[in-house]
PDB file of C-alpha atoms and ligand atoms in Angstrom:
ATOM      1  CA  UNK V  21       0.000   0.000   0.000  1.00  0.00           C
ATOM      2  CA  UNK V  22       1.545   3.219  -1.070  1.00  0.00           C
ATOM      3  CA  UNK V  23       0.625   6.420   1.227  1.00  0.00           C
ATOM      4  CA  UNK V  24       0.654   9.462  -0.330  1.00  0.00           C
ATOM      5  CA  UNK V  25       0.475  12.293   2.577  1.00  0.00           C
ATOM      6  CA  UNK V  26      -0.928  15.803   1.684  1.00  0.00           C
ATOM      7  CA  UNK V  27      -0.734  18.969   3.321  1.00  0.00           C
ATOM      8  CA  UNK V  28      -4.695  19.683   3.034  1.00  0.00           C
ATOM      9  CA  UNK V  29      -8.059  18.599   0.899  1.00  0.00           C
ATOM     10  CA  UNK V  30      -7.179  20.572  -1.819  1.00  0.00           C
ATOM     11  CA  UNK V  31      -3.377  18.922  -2.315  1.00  0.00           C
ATOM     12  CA  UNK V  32      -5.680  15.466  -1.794  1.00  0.00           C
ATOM     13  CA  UNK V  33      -8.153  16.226  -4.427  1.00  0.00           C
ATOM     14  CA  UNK V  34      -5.035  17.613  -6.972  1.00  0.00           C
ATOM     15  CA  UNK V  35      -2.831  14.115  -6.191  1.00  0.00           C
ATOM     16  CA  UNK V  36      -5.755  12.281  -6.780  1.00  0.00           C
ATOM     17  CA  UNK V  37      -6.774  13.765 -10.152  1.00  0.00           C
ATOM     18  CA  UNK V  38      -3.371  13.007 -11.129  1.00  0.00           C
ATOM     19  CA  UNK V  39      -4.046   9.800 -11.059  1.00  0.00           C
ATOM     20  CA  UNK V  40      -7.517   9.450 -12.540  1.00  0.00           C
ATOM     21  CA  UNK V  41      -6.181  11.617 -15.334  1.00  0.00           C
ATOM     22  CA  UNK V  42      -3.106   9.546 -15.598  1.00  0.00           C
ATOM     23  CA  UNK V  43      -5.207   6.558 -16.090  1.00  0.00           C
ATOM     24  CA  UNK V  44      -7.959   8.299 -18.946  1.00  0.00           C
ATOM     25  CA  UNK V  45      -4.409   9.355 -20.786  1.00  0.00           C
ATOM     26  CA  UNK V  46      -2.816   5.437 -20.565  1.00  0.00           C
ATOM     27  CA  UNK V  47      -6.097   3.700 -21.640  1.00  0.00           C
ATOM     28  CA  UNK V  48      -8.844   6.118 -22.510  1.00  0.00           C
ATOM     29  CA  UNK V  49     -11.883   3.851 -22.388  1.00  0.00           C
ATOM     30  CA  UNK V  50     -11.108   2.815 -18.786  1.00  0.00           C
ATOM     31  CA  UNK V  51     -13.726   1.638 -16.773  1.00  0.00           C
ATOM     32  CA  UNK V  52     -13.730   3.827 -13.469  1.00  0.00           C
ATOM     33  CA  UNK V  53     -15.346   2.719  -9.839  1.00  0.00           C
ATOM     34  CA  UNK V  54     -16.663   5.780  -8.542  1.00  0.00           C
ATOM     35  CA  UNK V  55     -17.645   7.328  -4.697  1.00  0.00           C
ATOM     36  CA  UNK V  56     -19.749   9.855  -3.552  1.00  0.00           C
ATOM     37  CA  UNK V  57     -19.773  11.625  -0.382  1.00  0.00           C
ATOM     38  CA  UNK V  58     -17.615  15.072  -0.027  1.00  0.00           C
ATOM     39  CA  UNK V  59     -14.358  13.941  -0.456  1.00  0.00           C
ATOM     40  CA  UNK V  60     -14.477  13.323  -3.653  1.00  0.00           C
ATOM     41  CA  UNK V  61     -15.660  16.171  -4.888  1.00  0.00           C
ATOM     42  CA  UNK V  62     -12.742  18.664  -4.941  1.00  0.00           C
ATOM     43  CA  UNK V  63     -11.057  15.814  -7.366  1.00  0.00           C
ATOM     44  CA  UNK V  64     -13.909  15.572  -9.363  1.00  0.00           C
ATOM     45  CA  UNK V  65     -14.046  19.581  -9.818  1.00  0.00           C
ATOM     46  CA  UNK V  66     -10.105  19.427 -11.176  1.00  0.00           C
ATOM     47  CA  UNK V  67     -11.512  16.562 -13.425  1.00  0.00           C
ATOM     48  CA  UNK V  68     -14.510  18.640 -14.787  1.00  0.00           C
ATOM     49  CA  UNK V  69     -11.886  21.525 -15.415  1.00  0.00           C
ATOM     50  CA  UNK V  70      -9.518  18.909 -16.607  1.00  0.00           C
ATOM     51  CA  UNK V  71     -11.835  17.901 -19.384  1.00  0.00           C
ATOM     52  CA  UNK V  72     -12.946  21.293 -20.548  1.00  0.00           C
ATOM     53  CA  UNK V  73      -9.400  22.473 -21.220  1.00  0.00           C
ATOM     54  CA  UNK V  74      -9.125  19.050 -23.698  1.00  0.00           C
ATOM     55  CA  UNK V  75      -6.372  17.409 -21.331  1.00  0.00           C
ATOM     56  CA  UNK V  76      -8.552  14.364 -20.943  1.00  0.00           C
ATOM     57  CA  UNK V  77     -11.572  12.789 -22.408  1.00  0.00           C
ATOM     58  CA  UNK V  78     -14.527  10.825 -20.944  1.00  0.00           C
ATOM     59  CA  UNK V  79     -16.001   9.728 -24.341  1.00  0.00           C
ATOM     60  CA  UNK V  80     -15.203   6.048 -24.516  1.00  0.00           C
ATOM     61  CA  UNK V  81     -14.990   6.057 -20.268  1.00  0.00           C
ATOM     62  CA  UNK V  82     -17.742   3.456 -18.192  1.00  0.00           C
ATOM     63  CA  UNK V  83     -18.469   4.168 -14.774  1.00  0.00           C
ATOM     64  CA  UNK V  84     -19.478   2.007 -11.950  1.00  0.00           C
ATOM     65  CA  UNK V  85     -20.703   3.797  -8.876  1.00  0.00           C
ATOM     66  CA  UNK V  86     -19.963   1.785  -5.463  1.00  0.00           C
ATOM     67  CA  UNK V  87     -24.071   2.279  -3.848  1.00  0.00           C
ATOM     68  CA  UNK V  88     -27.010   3.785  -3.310  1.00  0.00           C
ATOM     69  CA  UNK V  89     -29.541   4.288  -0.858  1.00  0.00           C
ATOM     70  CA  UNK V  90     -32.293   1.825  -0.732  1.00  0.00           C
ATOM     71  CA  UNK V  91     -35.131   2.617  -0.938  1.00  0.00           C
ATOM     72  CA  UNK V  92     -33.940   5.889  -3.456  1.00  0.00           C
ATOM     73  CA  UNK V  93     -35.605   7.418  -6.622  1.00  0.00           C
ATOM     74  CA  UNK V  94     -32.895   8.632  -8.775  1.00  0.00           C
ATOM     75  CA  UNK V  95     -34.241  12.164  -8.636  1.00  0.00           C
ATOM     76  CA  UNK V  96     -33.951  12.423  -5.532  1.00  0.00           C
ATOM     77  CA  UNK V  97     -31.928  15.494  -4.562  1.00  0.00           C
ATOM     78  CA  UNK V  98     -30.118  13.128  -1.941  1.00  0.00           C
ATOM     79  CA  UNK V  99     -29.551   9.865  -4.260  1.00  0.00           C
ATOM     80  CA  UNK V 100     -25.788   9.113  -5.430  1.00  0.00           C
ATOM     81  CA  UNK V 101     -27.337   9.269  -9.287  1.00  0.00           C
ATOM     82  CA  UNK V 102     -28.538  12.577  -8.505  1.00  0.00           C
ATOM     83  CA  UNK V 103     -24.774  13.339  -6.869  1.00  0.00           C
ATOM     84  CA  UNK V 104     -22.824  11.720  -9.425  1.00  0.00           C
ATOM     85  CA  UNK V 105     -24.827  14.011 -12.351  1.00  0.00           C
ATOM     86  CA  UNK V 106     -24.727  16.993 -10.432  1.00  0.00           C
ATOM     87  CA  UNK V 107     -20.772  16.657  -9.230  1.00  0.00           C
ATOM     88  CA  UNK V 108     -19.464  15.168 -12.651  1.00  0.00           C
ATOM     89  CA  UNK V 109     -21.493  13.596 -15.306  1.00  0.00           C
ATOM     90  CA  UNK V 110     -22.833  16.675 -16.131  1.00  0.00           C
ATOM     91  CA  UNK V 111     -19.752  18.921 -16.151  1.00  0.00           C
ATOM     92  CA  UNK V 112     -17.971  16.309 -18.671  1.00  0.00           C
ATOM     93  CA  UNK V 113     -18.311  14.551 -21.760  1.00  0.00           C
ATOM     94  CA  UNK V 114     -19.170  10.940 -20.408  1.00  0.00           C
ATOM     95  CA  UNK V 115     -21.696   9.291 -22.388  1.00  0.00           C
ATOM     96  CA  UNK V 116     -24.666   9.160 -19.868  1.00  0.00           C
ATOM     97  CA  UNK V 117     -25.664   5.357 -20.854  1.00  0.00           C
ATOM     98  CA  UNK V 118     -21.824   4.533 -19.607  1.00  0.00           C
ATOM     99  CA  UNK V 119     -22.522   5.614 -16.173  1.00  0.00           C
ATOM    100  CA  UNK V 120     -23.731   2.929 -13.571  1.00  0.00           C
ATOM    101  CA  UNK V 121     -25.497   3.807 -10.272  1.00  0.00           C
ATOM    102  CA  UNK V 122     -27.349   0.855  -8.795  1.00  0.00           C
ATOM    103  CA  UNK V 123     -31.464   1.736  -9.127  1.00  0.00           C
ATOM    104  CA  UNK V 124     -32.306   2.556  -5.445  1.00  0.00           C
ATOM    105  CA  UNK V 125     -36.099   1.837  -6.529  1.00  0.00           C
ATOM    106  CA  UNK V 126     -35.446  -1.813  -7.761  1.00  0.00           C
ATOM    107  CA  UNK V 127     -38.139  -4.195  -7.107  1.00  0.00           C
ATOM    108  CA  UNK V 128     -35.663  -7.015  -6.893  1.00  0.00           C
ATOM    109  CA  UNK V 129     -32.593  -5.806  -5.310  1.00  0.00           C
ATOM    110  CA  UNK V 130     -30.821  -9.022  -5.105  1.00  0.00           C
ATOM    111  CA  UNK V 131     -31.396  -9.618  -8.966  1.00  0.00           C
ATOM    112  CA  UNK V 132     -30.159  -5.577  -9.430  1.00  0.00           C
ATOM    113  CA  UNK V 133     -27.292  -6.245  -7.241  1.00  0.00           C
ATOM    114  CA  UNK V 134     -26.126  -9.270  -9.489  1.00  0.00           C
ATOM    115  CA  UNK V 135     -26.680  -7.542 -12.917  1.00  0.00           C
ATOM    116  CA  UNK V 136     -24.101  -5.292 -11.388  1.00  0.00           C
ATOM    117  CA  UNK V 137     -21.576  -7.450 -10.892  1.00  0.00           C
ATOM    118  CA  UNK V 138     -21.899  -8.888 -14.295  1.00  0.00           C
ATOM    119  CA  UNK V 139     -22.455  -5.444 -16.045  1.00  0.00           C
ATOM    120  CA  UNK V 140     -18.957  -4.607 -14.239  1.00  0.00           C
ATOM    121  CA  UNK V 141     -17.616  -8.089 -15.546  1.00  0.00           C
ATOM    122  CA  UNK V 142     -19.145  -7.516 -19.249  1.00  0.00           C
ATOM    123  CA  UNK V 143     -17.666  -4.233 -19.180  1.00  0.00           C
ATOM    124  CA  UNK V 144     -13.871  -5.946 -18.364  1.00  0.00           C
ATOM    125  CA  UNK V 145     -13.800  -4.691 -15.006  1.00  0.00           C
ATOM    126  CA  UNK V 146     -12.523  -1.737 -13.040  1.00  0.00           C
ATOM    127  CA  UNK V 147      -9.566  -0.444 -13.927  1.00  0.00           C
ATOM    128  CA  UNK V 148      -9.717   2.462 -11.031  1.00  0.00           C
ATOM    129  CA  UNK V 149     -11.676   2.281  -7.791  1.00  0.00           C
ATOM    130  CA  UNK V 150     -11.904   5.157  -6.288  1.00  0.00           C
ATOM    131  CA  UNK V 151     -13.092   5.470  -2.472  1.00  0.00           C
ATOM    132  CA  UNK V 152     -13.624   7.359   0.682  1.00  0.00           C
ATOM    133  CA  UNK V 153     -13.964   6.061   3.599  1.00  0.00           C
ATOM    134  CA  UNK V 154     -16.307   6.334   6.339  1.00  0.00           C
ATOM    135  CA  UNK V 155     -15.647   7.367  10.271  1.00  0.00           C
ATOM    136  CA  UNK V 156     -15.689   3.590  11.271  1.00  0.00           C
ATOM    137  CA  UNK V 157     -13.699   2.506   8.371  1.00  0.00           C
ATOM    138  CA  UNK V 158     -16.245   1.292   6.165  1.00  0.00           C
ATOM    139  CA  UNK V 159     -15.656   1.506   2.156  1.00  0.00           C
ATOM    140  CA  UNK V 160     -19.018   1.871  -0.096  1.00  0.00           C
ATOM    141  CA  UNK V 161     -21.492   0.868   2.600  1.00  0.00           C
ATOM    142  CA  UNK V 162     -19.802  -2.248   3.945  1.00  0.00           C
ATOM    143  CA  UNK V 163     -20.063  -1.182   7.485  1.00  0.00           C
ATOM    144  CA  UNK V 164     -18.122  -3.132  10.427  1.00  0.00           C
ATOM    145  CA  UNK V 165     -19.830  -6.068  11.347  1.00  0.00           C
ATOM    146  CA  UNK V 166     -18.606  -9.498  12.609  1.00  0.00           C
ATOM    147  CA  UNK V 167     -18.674 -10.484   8.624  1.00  0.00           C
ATOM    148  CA  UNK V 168     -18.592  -9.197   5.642  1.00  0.00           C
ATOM    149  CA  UNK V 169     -20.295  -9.715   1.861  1.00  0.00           C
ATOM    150  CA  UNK V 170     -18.066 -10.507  -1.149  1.00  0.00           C
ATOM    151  CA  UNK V 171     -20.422  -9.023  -3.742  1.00  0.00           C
ATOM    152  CA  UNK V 172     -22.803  -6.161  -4.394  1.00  0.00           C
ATOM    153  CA  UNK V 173     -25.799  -6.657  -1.849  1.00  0.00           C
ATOM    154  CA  UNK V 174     -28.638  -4.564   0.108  1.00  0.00           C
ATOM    155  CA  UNK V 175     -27.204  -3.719   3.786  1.00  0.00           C
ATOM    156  CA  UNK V 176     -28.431  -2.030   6.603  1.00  0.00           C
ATOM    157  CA  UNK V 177     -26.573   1.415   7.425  1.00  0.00           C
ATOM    158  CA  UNK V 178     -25.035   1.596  10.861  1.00  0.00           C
ATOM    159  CA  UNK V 179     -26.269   4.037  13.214  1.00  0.00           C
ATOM    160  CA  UNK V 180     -22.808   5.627  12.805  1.00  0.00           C
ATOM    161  CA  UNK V 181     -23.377   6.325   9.364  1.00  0.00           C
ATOM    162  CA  UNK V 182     -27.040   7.097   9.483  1.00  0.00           C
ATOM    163  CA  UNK V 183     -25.449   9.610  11.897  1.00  0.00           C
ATOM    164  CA  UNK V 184     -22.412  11.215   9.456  1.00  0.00           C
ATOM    165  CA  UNK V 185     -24.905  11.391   6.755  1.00  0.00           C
ATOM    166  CA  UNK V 186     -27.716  13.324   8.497  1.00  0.00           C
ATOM    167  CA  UNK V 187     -26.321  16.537   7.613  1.00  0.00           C
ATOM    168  CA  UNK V 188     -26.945  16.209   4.412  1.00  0.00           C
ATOM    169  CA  UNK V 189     -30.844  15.663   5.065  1.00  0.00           C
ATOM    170  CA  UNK V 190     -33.906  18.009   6.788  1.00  0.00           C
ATOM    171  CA  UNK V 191     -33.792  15.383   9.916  1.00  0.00           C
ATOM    172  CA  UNK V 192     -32.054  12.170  10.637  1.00  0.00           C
ATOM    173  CA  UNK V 193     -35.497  10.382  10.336  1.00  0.00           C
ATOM    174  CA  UNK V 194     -35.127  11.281   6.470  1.00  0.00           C
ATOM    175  CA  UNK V 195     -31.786   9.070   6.113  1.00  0.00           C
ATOM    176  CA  UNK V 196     -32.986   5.798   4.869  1.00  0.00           C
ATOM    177  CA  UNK V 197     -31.564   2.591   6.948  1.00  0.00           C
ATOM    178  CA  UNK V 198     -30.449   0.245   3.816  1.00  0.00           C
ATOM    179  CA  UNK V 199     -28.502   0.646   0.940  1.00  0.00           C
ATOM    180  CA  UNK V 200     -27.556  -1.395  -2.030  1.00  0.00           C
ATOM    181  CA  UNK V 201     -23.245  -1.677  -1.857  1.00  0.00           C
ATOM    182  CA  UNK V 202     -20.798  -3.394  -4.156  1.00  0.00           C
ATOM    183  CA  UNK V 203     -19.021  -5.969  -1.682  1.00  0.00           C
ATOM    184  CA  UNK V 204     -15.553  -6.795  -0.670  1.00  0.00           C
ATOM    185  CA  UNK V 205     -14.280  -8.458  -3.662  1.00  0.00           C
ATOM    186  CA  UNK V 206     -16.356  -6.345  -5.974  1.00  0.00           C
ATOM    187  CA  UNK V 207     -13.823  -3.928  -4.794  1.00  0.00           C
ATOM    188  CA  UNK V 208     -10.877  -5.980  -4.421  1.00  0.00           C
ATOM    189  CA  UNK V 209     -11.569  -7.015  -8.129  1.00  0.00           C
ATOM    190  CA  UNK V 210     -10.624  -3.548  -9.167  1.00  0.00           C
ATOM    191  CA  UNK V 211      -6.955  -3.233 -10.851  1.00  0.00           C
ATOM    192  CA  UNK V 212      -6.078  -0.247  -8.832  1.00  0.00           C
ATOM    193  CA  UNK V 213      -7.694   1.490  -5.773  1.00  0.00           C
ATOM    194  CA  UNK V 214      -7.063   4.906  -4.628  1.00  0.00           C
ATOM    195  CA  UNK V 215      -8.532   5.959  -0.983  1.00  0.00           C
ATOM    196  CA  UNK V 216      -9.095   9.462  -0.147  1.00  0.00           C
ATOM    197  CA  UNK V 217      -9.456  10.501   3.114  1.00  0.00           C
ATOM    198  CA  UNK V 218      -9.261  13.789   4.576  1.00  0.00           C
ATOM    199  CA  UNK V 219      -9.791  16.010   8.219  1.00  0.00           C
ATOM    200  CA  UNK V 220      -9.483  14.427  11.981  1.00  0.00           C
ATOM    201  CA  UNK V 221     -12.305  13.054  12.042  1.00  0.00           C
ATOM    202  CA  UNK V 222     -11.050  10.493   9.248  1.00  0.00           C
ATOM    203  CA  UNK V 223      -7.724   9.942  11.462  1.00  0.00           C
ATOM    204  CA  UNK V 224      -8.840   6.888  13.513  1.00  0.00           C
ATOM    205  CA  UNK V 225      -9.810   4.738  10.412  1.00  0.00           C
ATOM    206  CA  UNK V 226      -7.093   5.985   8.438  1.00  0.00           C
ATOM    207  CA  UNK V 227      -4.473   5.343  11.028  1.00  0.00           C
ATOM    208  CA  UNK V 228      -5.905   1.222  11.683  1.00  0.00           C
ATOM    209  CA  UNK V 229      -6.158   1.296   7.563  1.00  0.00           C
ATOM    210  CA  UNK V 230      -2.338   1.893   7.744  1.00  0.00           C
ATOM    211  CA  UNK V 231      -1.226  -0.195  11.085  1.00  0.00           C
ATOM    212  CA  UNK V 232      -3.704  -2.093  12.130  1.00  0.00           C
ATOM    213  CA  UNK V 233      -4.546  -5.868  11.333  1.00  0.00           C
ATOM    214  CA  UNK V 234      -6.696  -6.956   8.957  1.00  0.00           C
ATOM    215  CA  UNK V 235     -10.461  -6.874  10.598  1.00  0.00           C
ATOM    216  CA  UNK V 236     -14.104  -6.723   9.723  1.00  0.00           C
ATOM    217  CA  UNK V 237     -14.488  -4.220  12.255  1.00  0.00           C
ATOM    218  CA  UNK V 238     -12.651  -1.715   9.903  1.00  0.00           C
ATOM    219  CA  UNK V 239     -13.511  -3.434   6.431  1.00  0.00           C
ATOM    220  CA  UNK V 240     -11.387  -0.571   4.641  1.00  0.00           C
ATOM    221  CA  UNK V 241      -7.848  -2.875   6.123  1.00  0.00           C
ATOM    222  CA  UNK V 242      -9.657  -5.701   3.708  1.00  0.00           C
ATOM    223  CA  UNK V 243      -7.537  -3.120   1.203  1.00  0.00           C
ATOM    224  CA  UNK V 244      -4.284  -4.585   2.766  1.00  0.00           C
ATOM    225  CA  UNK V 245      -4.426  -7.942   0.439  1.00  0.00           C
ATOM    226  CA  UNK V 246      -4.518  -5.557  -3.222  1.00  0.00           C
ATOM    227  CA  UNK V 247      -1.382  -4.998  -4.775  1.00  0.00           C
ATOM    228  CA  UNK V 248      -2.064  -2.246  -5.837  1.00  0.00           C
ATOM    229  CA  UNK V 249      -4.191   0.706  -3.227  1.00  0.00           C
ATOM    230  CA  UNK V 250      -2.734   4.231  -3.003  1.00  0.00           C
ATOM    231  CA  UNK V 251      -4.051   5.902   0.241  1.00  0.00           C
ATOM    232  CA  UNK V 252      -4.511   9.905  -0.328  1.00  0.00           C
ATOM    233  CA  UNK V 253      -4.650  11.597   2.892  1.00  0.00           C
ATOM    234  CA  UNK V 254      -3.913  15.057   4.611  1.00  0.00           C
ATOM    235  CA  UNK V 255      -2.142  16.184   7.747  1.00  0.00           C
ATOM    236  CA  UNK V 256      -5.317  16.327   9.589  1.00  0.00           C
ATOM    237  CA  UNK V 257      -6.241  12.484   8.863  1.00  0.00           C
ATOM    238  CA  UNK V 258      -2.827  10.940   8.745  1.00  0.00           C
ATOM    239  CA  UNK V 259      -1.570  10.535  12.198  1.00  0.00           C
ATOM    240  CA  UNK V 260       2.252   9.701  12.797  1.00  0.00           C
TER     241      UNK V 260
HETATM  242  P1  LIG O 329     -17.337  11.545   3.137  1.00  0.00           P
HETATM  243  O1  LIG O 329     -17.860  10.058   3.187  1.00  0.00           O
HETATM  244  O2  LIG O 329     -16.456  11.655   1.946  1.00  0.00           O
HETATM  245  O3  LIG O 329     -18.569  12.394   3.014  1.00  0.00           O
HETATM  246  O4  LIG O 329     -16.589  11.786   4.415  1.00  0.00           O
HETATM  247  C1  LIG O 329     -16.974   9.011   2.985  1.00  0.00           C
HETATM  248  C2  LIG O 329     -17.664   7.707   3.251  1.00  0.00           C
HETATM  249  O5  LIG O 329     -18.573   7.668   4.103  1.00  0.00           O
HETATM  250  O6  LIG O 329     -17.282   6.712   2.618  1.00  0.00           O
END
């Protein structure tokens, strides 16, 4: 695991971009694993700028987002679709039937959930994952548990993260409980993972990523067995 230490977010989202870029440049119809949440989005801003200046191009790029709320219509201000379009899709020239967010409404999530997985195997499979990772060291929505699921699946949120997330909704009532998450080795499957973490209050998880053991209590330390993860971290969440 390489560990690329930052001064602050912005340096993160720049080092980061780098390497998404890097990747469109080396083989431009990559197929990119994709995260929402706010760290993300200062990289996805140099990206957007990135492609309007002609210094990459999304045309022949497929995306694969990591989850989605369940239940979640897609135009819902709050659903990752609605994120992803809003944060990227829209800003660049990414063929909009190439991008992949699981369907938050679908009547038969475990049948969604597998058409995923072989979409993402159809498609070749990901070349970049990129990922944040949550307060209690969980990556997509595989929260810590006493076990964890190898493929994409619906999952019940933790009250931690029902907790982190609130702020982005009227009341914490309004966060839904479940979401639909690619697993572990839907993410271990990728060819190259980049981690982005950023501020103290990523510091515990980022520090057990780094030292700890390998547990299911932090399922981001499942990154340990990949060959090839590049953790993307400031000051403020890197700790020695
Ligand atoms: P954040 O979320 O980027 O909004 O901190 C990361 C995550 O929960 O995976």
């Amino acid at each position: 695991m390489r560990v690329i230490v930052c001064e602050n977010y912005e340096e993160v989202s720049k080092e980061a971009a780098k390497i998404v870029a890097s990747q469109l440049i080396l083989k431009p119809d990559s197929v990119l694993g994709l995260a929402t949440g706010s760290t993300p989005v200062g990289m996805y801003n140099i990206l957007a700028e990135k492609n309007k200046a002609g210094e990459i191009d999304f045309k022949d790029v497929k995306s694969f987002n990591l989850d989605e709320y369940y239940p979640m219509a897609a135009d819902h201000d709050q659903s990752y679709r609605y994120f992803m379009n809003e944060n990227l899709f829209n800003h660049i020239n990414i063929d909009i039937e190439n991008t992949h967010v699981l369907n938050g409404l679908a009547e038969n999530p475990e049948k969604e959930c597998d058409d995923f997985e072989k979409m993402i195997d159809a498609a070749g499979g990901i070349d970049l994952q990129v990922l944040g990772i949550g307060q209690n060291g969980h990556i997509g929505f595989n929260e810590p548990d006493d076990f964890l699921y190898a493929n994409t699946h619906l999952t019940d949120l933790t009250d931690n993260t029902i907790q982190a997330n609130s702020r982005f909704f009227d009341k914490i009532e309004d966060v839904p409980t479940k979401a639909l998450t690619m697993g572990i080795a839907s993410i271990l499957k990728s060819k190259r993972i980049i981690i982005l973490a950023s501020g103290e209050n990523k510091r515990d998880a980022v520090t057990e990523l780094i030292e700890g053991e390998i547990s299911t209590k932090n399922p981001a330390t499942m990154l340990k067995v990949h060959k090839d993860v590049i953790v993307i971290c400031d000051k403020a969440a890197y700790s020695k």
